[in-house]
mmCIF file of C-alpha atoms in Angstrom:
data_model
loop_
_atom_site.group_PDB
_atom_site.id
_atom_site.type_symbol
_atom_site.label_atom_id
_atom_site.label_comp_id
_atom_site.label_asym_id
_atom_site.label_seq_id
_atom_site.Cartn_x
_atom_site.Cartn_y
_atom_site.Cartn_z
ATOM 1 C CA MET A 1 -1.717 -16.762 -8.221
ATOM 2 C CA ASN A 2 1.260 -17.490 -5.959
ATOM 3 C CA LYS A 3 2.958 -14.250 -7.008
ATOM 4 C CA PHE A 4 -0.218 -12.320 -6.249
ATOM 5 C CA SER A 5 -0.656 -14.042 -2.855
ATOM 6 C CA GLY A 6 2.930 -13.238 -1.968
ATOM 7 C CA LYS A 7 2.476 -9.604 -2.922
ATOM 8 C CA ALA A 8 -0.756 -9.383 -0.959
ATOM 9 C CA SER A 9 1.070 -10.816 2.036
ATOM 10 C CA LEU A 10 3.874 -8.268 1.651
ATOM 11 C CA MET A 11 1.336 -5.489 1.339
ATOM 12 C CA ALA A 12 -0.423 -6.587 4.533
ATOM 13 C CA THR A 13 2.900 -6.747 6.365
ATOM 14 C CA LEU A 14 3.787 -3.260 5.226
ATOM 15 C CA VAL A 15 0.425 -1.905 6.296
ATOM 16 C CA ALA A 16 0.875 -3.456 9.728
ATOM 17 C CA ALA A 17 4.337 -1.914 10.019
ATOM 18 C CA TRP A 18 3.073 1.578 9.236
ATOM 19 C CA VAL A 19 0.078 1.598 11.530
ATOM 20 C CA GLY A 20 1.314 2.812 14.875
ATOM 21 C CA ALA A 21 -0.267 3.374 18.234
ATOM 22 C CA SER A 22 -2.893 6.091 18.344
ATOM 23 C CA SER A 23 -1.950 9.446 19.773
ATOM 24 C CA ALA A 24 -3.846 12.383 21.225
ATOM 25 C CA GLN A 25 -3.147 14.534 18.158
ATOM 26 C CA ALA A 26 -4.287 13.771 14.650
ATOM 27 C CA ALA A 27 -1.508 12.431 12.478
ATOM 28 C CA GLU A 28 -0.935 11.397 8.906
ATOM 29 C CA ILE A 29 -0.516 7.658 8.579
ATOM 30 C CA LYS A 30 1.386 6.628 5.481
ATOM 31 C CA ILE A 31 0.544 3.256 3.986
ATOM 32 C CA GLY A 32 2.851 1.952 1.295
ATOM 33 C CA VAL A 33 1.417 -0.321 -1.353
ATOM 34 C CA VAL A 34 3.340 -2.133 -4.068
ATOM 35 C CA LEU A 35 1.067 -3.221 -6.897
ATOM 36 C CA PRO A 36 1.557 -4.596 -10.405
ATOM 37 C CA LEU A 37 -0.008 -1.648 -12.222
ATOM 38 C CA SER A 38 1.715 -2.528 -15.490
ATOM 39 C CA GLY A 39 3.059 -5.714 -17.015
ATOM 40 C CA ALA A 40 1.651 -9.233 -17.033
ATOM 41 C CA LEU A 41 -0.089 -8.983 -13.643
ATOM 42 C CA SER A 42 -1.636 -5.555 -14.139
ATOM 43 C CA GLY A 43 -5.059 -7.210 -14.286
ATOM 44 C CA TYR A 44 -4.712 -7.734 -10.529
ATOM 45 C CA GLY A 45 -3.015 -4.481 -9.594
ATOM 46 C CA GLN A 46 -5.218 -1.950 -11.357
ATOM 47 C CA PRO A 47 -8.498 -3.144 -9.777
ATOM 48 C CA SER A 48 -6.734 -3.301 -6.415
ATOM 49 C CA GLN A 49 -5.669 0.323 -6.751
ATOM 50 C CA LYS A 50 -9.195 1.345 -7.728
ATOM 51 C CA GLY A 51 -10.493 -0.398 -4.612
ATOM 52 C CA LEU A 52 -7.965 1.398 -2.421
ATOM 53 C CA ASP A 53 -8.891 4.727 -4.007
ATOM 54 C CA ILE A 54 -12.598 4.096 -3.365
ATOM 55 C CA ILE A 55 -11.990 3.169 0.267
ATOM 56 C CA GLN A 56 -9.843 6.254 0.793
ATOM 57 C CA SER A 57 -12.452 8.526 -0.791
ATOM 58 C CA ILE A 58 -15.197 7.074 1.419
ATOM 59 C CA THR A 59 -13.173 7.240 4.636
ATOM 60 C CA PRO A 60 -10.317 9.750 4.273
ATOM 61 C CA THR A 61 -10.109 10.264 8.041
ATOM 62 C CA LEU A 62 -9.983 7.566 10.714
ATOM 63 C CA LYS A 63 -12.218 7.649 13.786
ATOM 64 C CA ASN A 64 -9.380 9.015 15.927
ATOM 65 C CA GLY A 65 -8.849 11.936 13.521
ATOM 66 C CA ASP A 66 -5.779 10.565 11.768
ATOM 67 C CA THR A 67 -5.629 10.852 7.994
ATOM 68 C CA VAL A 68 -4.351 8.132 5.693
ATOM 69 C CA LYS A 69 -1.965 8.801 2.826
ATOM 70 C CA LEU A 70 -1.458 5.986 0.331
ATOM 71 C CA ILE A 71 1.907 5.672 -1.340
ATOM 72 C CA VAL A 72 1.403 3.431 -4.373
ATOM 73 C CA ILE A 73 4.364 2.105 -6.337
ATOM 74 C CA ASP A 74 4.160 0.095 -9.562
ATOM 75 C CA ASP A 75 6.348 -3.018 -9.490
ATOM 76 C CA LYS A 76 5.795 -3.547 -13.226
ATOM 77 C CA SER A 77 4.944 -7.223 -12.505
ATOM 78 C CA ASP A 78 8.621 -7.853 -11.814
ATOM 79 C CA LYS A 79 9.988 -9.399 -8.620
ATOM 80 C CA VAL A 80 13.180 -7.303 -8.676
ATOM 81 C CA GLU A 81 11.136 -4.111 -9.111
ATOM 82 C CA ALA A 82 8.869 -5.265 -6.261
ATOM 83 C CA ALA A 83 11.837 -5.815 -3.947
ATOM 84 C CA ASN A 84 13.285 -2.414 -4.852
ATOM 85 C CA ALA A 85 9.906 -0.760 -4.293
ATOM 86 C CA MET A 86 9.616 -2.346 -0.852
ATOM 87 C CA GLN A 87 13.088 -1.081 0.037
ATOM 88 C CA ARG A 88 12.126 2.442 -1.059
ATOM 89 C CA LEU A 89 8.975 2.351 1.047
ATOM 90 C CA VAL A 90 10.774 1.097 4.128
ATOM 91 C CA SER A 91 13.504 3.722 3.763
ATOM 92 C CA GLN A 92 10.859 6.490 3.505
ATOM 93 C CA ARG A 93 9.422 5.565 6.860
#
């Protein structure tokens, strides 16, 4: 569970980094998520992605008019892959 807690913490940090101040015009807010969609920890990642998909389908637009785009990357349950995925997300900002 420590690996999962660490990844959840990283995910929350990334979400906080991508959410900016609201503006007068509607914008697309990109939220990067690194999940273990394959490999040993996929039992945690796949349900998490389904939950994110459900939330996005229920509320695709925020109250201020901004839309949310999820960028989901599979870390293959590997810490090196997870670190590389985080670097890719940060560089896409």
